[in-house]
Structure formats: C-alpha cells, structure tokens
Short mmCIF file of C-alpha atoms in Angstrom, two decimals:
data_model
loop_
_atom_site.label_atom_id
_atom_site.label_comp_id
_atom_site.label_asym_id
_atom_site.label_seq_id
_atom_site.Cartn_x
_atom_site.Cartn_y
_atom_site.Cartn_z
CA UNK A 1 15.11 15.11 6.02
CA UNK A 2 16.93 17.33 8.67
CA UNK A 3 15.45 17.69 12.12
CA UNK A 4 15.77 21.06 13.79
CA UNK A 5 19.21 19.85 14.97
CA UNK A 6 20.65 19.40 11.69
CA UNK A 7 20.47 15.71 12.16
CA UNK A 8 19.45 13.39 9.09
CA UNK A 9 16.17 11.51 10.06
CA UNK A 10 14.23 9.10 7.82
CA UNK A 11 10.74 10.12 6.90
CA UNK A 12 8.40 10.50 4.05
CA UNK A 13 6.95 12.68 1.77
CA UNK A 14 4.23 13.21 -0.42
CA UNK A 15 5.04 12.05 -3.36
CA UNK A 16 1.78 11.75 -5.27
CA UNK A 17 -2.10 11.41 -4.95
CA UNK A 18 -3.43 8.40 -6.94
CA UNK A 19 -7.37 6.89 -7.07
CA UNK A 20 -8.07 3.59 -6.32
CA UNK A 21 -10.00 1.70 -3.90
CA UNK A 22 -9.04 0.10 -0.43
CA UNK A 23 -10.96 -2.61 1.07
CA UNK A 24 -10.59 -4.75 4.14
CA UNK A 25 -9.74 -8.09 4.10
CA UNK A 26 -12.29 -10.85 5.48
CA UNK A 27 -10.10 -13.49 8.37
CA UNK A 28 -10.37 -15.48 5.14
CA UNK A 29 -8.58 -13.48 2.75
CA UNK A 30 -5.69 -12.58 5.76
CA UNK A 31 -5.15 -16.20 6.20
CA UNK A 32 -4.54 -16.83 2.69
CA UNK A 33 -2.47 -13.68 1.84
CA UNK A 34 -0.22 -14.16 4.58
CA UNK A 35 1.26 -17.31 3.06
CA UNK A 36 3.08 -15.43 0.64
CA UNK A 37 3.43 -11.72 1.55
CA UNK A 38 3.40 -11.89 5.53
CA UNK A 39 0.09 -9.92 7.04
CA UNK A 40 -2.17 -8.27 4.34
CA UNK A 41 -4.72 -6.54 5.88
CA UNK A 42 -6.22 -4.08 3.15
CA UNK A 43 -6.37 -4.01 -0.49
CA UNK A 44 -5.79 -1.50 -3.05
CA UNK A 45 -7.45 -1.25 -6.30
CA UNK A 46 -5.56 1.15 -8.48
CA UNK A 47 -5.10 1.68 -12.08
CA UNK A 48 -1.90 2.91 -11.17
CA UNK A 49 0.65 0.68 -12.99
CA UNK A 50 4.24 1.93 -11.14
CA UNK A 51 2.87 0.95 -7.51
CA UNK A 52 6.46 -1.07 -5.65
CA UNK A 53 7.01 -2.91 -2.68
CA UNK A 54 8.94 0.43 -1.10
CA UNK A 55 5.37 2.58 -1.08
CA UNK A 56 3.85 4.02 1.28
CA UNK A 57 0.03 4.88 1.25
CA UNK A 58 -1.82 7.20 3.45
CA UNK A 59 -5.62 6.98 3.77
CA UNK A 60 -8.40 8.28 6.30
CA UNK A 61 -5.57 9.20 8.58
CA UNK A 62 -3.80 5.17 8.39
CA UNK A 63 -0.48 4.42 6.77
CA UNK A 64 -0.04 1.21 5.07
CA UNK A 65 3.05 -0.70 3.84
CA UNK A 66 2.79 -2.52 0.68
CA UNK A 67 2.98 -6.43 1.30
CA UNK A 68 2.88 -7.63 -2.42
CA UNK A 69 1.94 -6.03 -6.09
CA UNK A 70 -0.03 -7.80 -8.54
CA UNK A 71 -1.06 -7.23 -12.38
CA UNK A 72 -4.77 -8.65 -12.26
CA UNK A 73 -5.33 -10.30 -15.54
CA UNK A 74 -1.92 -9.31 -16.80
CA UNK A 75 -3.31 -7.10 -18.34
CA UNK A 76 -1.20 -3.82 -17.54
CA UNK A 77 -4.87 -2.12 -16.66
CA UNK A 78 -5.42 -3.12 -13.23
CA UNK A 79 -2.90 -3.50 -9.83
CA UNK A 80 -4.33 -5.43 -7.06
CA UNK A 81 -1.91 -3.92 -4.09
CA UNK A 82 -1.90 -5.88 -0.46
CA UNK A 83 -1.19 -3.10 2.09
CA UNK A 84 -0.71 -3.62 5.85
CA UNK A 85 -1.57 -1.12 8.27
CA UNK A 86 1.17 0.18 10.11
CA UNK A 87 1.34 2.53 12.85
#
C-alpha cells in the first residue's frame, strides 16, 4: 500500500468475511495455550478450513493475530483458531 507520499507501507486489507465464533479464554485455558503457541487470548470457532498462521481477524472493533490452527477431530469440518489480541 502507498501512503500519500508514494512511499510503500505495510498494512492490511479486507480480504474476506467468514462466521465463526470467538470466545475468551478462562486464566486456565491462557496458561495452558501459551505453552505451545505463546499468549492465546481468544478463540475462534470457524468452519472455515483455509484459516493460517499469517491471518488477521477483525472483530467488535479488536484485531487479533493467529497464535496456532487446529483441525478439531480431524475431521476437515471444524478449525479451532487461538487468536491474540493485538493493538
């Protein structure tokens, strides 16, 4: 993206609106997601199958990063995404 110097900046764009589900994580849950992903603080329910690490979700106004991406079940119906807030 070009600011209104001509410069290239990095930003984002809309790419695509998806349904799912995001819930916060209990102190619990943070605890034991951060052993493996780093700070999870949210989590996506999606039937969305082509959710990666490099997405970025916006919500209620609050960006998240995704932390990790999981196939619940294995099942290729269900992706259990841990998202961090960022700001």
């Amino acid at each position: 993206i070009e600011n209104e110097y001509g410069d290239l900046v990095q930003g984002y764009a809309t790419l695509r609106t998806i349904k799912g589900r995001i819930r916060q994580l209990s102190a619990d849950e943070v605890v034991a997601s951060g052993k493996e992903t780093g700070l999870s603080t949210h989590r996506l329910y999606t039937r969305e199958l082509d959710v990666i690490l490099k997405d970025r979700f916006l919500y209620k106004s609050r960006n998240y990063l995704v932390k990790a991406v999981n196939d619940v079940m294995n099942f290729g119906e269900l992706m259990q995404v841990d998202l961090e807030v960022i700001e």
